[in-house]
Coordinates of C-alpha atoms in Angstrom, one line a residue:
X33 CA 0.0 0.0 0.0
X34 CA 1.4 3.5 -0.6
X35 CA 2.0 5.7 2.2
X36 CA -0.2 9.0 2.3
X37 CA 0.6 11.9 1.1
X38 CA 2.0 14.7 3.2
X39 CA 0.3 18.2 3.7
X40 CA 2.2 21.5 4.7
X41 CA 0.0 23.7 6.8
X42 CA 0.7 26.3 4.3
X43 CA -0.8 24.3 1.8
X44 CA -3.8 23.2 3.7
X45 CA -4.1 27.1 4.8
X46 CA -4.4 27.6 1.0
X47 CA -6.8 25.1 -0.6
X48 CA -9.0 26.1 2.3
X49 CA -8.5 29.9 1.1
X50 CA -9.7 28.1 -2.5
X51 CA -13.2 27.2 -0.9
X52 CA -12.0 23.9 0.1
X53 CA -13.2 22.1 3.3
X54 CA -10.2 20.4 5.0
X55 CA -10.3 19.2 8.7
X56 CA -7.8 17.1 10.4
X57 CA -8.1 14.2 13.7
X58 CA -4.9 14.9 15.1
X59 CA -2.5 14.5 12.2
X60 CA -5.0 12.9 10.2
X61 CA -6.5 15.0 7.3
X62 CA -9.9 14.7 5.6
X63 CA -11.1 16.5 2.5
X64 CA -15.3 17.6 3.3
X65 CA -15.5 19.9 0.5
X66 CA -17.8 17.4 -1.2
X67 CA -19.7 16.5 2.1
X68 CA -20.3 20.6 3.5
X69 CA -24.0 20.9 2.3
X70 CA -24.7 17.1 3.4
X71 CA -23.6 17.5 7.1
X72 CA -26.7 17.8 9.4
X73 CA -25.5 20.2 11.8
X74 CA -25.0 22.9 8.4
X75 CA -22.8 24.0 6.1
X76 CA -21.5 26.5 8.2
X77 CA -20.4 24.7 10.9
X78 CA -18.2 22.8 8.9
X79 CA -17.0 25.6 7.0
X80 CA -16.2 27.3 10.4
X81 CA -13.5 24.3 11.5
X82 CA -11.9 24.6 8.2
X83 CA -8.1 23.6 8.2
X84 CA -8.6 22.9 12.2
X85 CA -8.3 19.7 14.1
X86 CA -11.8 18.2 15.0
X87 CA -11.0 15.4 17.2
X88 CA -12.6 17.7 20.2
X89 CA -15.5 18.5 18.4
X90 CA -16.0 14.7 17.7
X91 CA -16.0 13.7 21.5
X92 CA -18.1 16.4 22.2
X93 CA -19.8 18.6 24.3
X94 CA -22.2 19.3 23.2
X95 CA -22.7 16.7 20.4
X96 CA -20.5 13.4 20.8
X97 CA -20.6 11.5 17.3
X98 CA -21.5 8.4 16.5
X99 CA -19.1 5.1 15.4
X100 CA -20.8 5.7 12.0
X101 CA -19.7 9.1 11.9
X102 CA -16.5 8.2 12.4
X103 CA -16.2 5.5 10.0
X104 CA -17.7 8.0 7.7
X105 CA -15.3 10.5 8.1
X106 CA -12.5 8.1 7.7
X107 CA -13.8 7.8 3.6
X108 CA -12.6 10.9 3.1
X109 CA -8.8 10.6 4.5
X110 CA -6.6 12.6 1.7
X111 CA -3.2 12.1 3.6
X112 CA -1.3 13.2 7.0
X113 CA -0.2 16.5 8.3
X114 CA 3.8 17.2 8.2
X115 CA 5.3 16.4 11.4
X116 CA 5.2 19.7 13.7
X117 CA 2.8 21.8 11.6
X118 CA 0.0 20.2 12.7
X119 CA -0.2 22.7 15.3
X120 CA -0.7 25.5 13.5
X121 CA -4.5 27.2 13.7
X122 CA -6.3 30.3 11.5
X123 CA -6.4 33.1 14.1
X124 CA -9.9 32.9 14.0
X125 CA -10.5 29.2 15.0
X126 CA -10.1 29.1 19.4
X127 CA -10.8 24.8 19.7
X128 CA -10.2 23.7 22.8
X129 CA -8.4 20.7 23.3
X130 CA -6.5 21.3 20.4
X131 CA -3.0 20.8 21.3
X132 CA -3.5 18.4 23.5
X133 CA -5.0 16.6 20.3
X134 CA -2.3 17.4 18.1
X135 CA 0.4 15.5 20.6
X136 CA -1.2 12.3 19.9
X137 CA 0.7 10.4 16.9
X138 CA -1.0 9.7 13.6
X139 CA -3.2 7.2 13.8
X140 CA -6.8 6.3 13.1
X141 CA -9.3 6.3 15.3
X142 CA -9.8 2.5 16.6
X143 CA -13.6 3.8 16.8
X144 CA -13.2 3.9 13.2
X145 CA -13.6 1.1 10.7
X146 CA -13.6 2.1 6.5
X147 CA -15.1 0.2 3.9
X148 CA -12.7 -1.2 2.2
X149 CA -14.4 -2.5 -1.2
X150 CA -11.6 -5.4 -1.7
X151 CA -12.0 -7.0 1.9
X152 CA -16.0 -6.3 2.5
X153 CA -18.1 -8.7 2.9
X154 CA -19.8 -8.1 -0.5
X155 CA -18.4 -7.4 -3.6
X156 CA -19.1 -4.0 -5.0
X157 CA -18.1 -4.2 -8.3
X158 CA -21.1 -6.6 -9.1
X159 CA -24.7 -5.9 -8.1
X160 CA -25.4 -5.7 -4.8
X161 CA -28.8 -7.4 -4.4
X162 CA -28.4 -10.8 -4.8
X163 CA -25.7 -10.7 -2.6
X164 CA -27.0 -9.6 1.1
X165 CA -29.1 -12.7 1.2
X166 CA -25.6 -14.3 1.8
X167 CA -24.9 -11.9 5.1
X168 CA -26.9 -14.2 7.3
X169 CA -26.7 -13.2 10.8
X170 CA -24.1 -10.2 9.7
X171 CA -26.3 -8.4 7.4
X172 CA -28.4 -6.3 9.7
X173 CA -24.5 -4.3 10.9
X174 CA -23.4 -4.6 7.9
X175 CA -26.5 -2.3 6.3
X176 CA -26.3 0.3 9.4
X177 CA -22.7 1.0 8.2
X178 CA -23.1 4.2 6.2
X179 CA -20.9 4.3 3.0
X180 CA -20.6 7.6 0.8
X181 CA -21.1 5.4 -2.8
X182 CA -23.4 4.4 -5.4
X183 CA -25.7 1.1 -5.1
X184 CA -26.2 -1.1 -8.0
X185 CA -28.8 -3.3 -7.4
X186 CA -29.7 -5.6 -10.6
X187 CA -27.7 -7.0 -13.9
X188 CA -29.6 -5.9 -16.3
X189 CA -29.7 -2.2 -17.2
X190 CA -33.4 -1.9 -17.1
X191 CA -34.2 -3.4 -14.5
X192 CA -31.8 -1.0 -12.9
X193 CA -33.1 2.2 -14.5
X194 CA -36.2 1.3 -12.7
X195 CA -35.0 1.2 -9.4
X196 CA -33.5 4.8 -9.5
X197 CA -35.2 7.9 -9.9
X198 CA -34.8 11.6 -9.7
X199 CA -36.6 13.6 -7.4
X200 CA -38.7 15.7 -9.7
X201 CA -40.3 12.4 -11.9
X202 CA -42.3 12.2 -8.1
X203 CA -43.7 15.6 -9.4
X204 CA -44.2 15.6 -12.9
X205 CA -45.8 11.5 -12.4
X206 CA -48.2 12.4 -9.3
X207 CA -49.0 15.9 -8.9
X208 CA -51.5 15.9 -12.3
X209 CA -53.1 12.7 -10.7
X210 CA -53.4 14.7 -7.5
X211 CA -54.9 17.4 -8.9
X212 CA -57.2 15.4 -11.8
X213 CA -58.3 13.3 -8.9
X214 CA -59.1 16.7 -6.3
X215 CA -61.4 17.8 -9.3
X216 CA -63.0 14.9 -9.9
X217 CA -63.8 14.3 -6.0
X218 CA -65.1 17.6 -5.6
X219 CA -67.4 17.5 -8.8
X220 CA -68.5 14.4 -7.4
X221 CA -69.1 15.7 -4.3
X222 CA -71.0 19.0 -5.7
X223 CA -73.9 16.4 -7.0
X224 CA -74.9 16.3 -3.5
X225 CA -75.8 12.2 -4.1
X226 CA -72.4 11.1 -1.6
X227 CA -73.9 9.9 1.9
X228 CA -72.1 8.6 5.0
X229 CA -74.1 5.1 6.5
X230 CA -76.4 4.8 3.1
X231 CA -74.9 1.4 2.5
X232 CA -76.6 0.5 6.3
X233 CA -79.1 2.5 6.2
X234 CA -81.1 5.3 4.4
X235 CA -83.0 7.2 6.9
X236 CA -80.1 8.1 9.5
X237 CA -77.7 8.2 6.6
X238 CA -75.8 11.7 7.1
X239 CA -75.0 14.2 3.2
X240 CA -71.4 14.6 2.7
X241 CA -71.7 18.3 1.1
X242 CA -69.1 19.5 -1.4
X243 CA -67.6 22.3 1.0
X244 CA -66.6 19.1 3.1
X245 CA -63.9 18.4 0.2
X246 CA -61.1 20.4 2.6
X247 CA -61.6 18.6 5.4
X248 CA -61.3 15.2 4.3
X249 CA -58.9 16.0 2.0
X250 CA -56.6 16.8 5.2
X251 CA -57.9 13.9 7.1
X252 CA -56.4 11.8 4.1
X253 CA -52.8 13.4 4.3
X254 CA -53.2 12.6 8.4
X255 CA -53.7 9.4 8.0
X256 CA -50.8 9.5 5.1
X257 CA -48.4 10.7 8.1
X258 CA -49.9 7.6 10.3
X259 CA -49.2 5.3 7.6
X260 CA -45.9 6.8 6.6
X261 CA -44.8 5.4 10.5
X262 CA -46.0 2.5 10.4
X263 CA -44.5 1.2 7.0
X264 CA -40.9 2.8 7.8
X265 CA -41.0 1.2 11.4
X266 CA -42.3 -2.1 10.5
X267 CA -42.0 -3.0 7.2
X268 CA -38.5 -0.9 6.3
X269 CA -37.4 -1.6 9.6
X270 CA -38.1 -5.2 10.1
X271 CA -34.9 -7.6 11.0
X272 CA -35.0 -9.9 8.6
X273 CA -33.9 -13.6 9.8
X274 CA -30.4 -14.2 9.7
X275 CA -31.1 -17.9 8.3
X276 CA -34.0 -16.5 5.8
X277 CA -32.1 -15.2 2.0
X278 CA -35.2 -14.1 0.6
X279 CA -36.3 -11.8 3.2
X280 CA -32.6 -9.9 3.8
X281 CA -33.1 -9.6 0.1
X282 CA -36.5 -8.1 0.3
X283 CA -35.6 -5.4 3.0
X284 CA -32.3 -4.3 0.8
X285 CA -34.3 -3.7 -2.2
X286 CA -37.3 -1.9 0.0
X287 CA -35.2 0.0 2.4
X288 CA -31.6 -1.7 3.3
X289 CA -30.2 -0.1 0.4
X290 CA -31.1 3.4 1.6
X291 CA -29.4 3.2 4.9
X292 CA -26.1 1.9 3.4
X293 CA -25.6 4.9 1.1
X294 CA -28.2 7.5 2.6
X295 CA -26.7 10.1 0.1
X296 CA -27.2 8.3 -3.3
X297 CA -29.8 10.9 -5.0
X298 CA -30.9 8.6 -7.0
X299 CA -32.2 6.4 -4.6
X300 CA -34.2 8.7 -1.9
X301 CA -37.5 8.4 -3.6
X302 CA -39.8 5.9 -4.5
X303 CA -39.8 4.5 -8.5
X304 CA -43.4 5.5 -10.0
X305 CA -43.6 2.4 -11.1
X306 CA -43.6 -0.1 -7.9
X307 CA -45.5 2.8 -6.4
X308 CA -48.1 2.4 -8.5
X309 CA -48.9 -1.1 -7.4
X310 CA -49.0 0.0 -3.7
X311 CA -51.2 3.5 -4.5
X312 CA -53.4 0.8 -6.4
X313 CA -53.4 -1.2 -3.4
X314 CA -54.5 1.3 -0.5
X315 CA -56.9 3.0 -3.3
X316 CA -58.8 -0.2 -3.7
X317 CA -58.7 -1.1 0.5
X318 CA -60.2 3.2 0.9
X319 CA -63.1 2.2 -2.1
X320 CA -63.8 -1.3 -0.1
X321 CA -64.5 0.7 3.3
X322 CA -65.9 3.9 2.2
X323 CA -68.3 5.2 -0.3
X324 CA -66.7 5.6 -3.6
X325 CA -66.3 9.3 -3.9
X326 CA -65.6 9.7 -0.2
X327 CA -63.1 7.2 -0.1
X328 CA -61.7 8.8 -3.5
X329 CA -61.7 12.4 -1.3
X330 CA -59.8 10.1 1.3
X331 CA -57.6 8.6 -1.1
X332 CA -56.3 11.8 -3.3
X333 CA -55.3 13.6 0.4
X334 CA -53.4 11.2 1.2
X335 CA -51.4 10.8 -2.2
X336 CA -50.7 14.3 -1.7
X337 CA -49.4 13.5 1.4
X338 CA -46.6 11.1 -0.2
X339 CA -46.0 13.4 -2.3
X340 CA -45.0 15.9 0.0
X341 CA -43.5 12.6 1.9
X342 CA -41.5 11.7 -0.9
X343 CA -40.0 15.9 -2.0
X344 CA -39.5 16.2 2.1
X345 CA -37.4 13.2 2.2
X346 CA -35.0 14.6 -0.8
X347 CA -34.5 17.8 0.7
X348 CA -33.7 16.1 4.1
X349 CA -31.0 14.9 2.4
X350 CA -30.1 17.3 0.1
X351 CA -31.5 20.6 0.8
X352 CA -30.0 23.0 3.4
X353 CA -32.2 24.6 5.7
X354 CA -32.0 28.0 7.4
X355 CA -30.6 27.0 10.8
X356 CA -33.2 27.6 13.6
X357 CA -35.9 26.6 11.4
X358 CA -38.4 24.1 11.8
X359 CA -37.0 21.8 8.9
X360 CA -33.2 22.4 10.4
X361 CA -34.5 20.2 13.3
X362 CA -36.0 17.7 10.8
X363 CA -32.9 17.3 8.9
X364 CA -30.5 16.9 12.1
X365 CA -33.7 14.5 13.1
X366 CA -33.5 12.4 10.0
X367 CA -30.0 12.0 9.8
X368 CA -29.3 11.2 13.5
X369 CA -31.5 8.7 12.2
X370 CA -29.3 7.0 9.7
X371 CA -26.5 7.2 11.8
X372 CA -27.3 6.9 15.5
X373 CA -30.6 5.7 16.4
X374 CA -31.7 3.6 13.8
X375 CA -34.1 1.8 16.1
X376 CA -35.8 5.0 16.8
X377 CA -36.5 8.5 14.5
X378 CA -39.2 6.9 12.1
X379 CA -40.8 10.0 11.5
X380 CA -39.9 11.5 8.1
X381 CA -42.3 14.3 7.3
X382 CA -43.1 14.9 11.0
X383 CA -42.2 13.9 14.3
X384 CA -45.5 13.8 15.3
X385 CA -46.0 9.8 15.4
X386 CA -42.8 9.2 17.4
X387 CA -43.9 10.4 20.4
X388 CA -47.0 7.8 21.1
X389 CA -45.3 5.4 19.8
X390 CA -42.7 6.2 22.1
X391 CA -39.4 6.2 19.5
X392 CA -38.7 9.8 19.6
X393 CA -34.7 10.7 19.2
X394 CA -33.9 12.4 22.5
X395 CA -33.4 16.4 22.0
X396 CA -30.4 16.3 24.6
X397 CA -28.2 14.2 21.5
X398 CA -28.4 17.3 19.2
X399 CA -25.8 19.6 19.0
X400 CA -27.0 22.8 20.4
X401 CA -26.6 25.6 18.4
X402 CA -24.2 28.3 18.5

C-alpha cells in the first residue's frame, strides 16, 4: 500500500483559502469539500473548523458523534499533516483541546472502521442485491454502516433504471393525478348524491356536502403521516432472519439499500412504477371501506401526502435549511437517524407519530446551536 501523502499547513491554509473544506483528527487530514452541504448540523459549521483539528469536536460537548460518523469521516482521508505543523490554527479558530490533540501520533481512530471494497463482505463491483441474502446473521451491521457510494442493485440495465429515480419524476408523475383526482372528488361531491351510512341504512344516513372536500382532504394526508410510520418502522425496519435469503433480500431492495448509502440521489424516492402497485393497493382497500367518492376524497389527500413525503425526504438529504428553522431540526432528526438511532426517528415528514409510539430521538443528543 502507498504511504499517504503529506500536507504543509501552508498548503492546507491555501486550498482552504480556494473554498475547500479540509479538517484534520490529530494528524490525520480529511477532505469535506464534497460532504459541507450534506452535514446535518449545516454548512457552516463545517466551514467554520476549516483547516482545524476536530478530534474535540467529535467527542463532544455538546454533540458526541456516532461510530458511524466516524467511519464515515474516515472515507474521506486525503493524507497526514507534516510532522510539527499540525499545530498550527487560523487566528480565527479558538478549539479547545487542540493541542492536546495534536500531541497524539498519527493514527486512526480505533472507533473507526472504512469500507474497504476489496475486503468487505460483498463485492461491489457486481450488483449488490443478490448478494445480502448471503450476510446471514451479519447483514443487519453490515446495512447500518453508512458508505458515501453508489448502489447497484440488478444485472440488467433496465431493471436497474427502474429502481432509480430523480426527485422531480415524483412531481411531474403524481402531482397531475393529484390534482385530476381533487377535481374529480369535488365535482362528485357538488352532486350532493355522496352519503355517510347509506350502504346501512337510508334514513339516518348523514349528506357529505361538497364544502366538506377540505376537510377530508386533510384527514387523508393525516392518516398518510400515520401510515408513513408505520411502514418505515415495521415493514422498512423489520430484522430480517439471519437464516432466511429471501427476506434480507426483500428489506435491501425496499429499504436496506437506503441506509447503506443514505446520500445516493438517485435512490431517496420511491420508482413511480412499484409505487403504482402500492397506491393501487390502499386505493382499492379506501373504495372497499368507504363510499366511492368519499373514499376517493380520502384517497387523493393522502397521495398528496406522499407526495409531499417523498419531496421532504430529498430535501432532508439534500437541501440546506436556514438554521433555527423548523425543517433544520428535521434534517438533524432524519439523519441522526441513519446514523445513531436507527431503532428510533421513524418519522420522516413529522415527528409527530414518534412520540405515542414512544421512538422519539432524544433532543439532549443534538448539537446545540451556536
Amino acid at each position: 500500500m502507498a504511504a499517504p501523502r503529506s500536507f504543509s499547513a501552508a498548503e492546507v491554509r491555501a486550498r482552504c483559502a480556494e473554498g475547500a473544506c479540509l479538517v484534520r483528527c490529530r494528524r490525520r487530514l480529511y477532505d469535506l469539500s464534497g460532504f459541507v452541504r450534506l452535514h446535518p448540523g449545516g454548512e457552516q459549521l463545517l466551514r467554520r473548523r476549516a483547516g482545524t483539528d476536530v478530534s474535540a469536536a467529535l467527542d463532544g460537548p455538546p454533540h458526541r458523534h456516532s461510530a458511524n460518523a466516524r467511519r464515515w469521516l474516515e472515507q474521506y482521508y486525503v493524507g497526514e499533516m507534516e510532522p510539527g505543523e499540525e499545530q498550527i490554527q487560523p487566528e480565527t479558530v479558538d478549539e479547545q483541546g487542540v493541542d492536546a490533540a495534536a500531541q497524539t501520533p498519527a493514527r486512526m481512530d480505533p472507533r473507526c472502521k472504512t469500507v474497504d471494497v476489496e475486503k468487505d463482505l460483498v463485492d461491489w463491483q457486481k450488483p449488490l442485491l443478490w448478494q445480502v441474502g448471503y450476510l446471514g446473521e451479519k447483514y443487519d451491521e453490515w446495512v447500518h454502516q453508512p458508505v458515501d457510494r453508489p448502489i447497484r442493485l440488478f444485472h440488467s440495465d433496465f431493471l436497474e433504471s427502474l429502481s432509480k429515480t430523480a426527485w422531480y419524476v415524483v412531481i411531474v408523475v403524481w402531482v397531475p393525478v393529484v390534482l385530476y383526482l381533487s377535481w374529480v372528488s369535488y365535482t362528485s361531491l357538488a352532486q350532493g348524491n355522496t352519503r355517510l351510512f347509506s350502504s346501512f341504512t337510508t334514513e339516518y344516513s348523514i349528506p357529505v356536502h361538497k364544502y366538506f372536500f377540505p376537510f377530508i382532504f386533510l384527514m387523508g394526508m393525516f392518516l398518510w403521516s400515520l401510515l408513513e410510520y408505520l411502514i418505515h418502522r415495521f415493514v422498512f425496519h423489520m430484522k430480517p432472519p439471519a437464516s432466511n435469503y429471501y427476506l434480507i433480500t426483500l428489506h435491501f431492495l425496499l429499504h436496506g439499500q437506503h441506509h447503506k448509502s443514505p446520500f445516493d440521489s438517485s435512490r431517496l424516492v420511491f420508482p413511480p412504477v412499484p409505487a403504482s402497485l402500492v397506491i393501487g393497493f390502499f386505493y382499492g382497500v379506501l373504495q372497499l371501506l368507504l363510499p366511492e367518492v368519499l373514499g376517493l376524497s380520502v384517497f387523493v389527500g393522502g397521495l398528496c401526502g406522499y407526495v409531499i413525503y417523498d419531496m421532504m425526504h430529498y430535501y432532508l438529504h439534500y437541501g440546506s435549511p436556514k438554521k433555527g428553522t423548523y425543517l433544520y431540526g428535521l434534517k438533524a432528526y432524519h439523519v441522526k437517524h441513519h446514523f445513531e438511532h436507527q431503532k428510533s426517528g421513524f418519522g420522516i415528514s413529522t415527528r409527530f407519530w414518534d412520540r405515542p409510539f414512544r421512538t422519539l430521538i432524544p433532543e439532549e443528543t443534538f448539537e446545540k446551536e451556536d
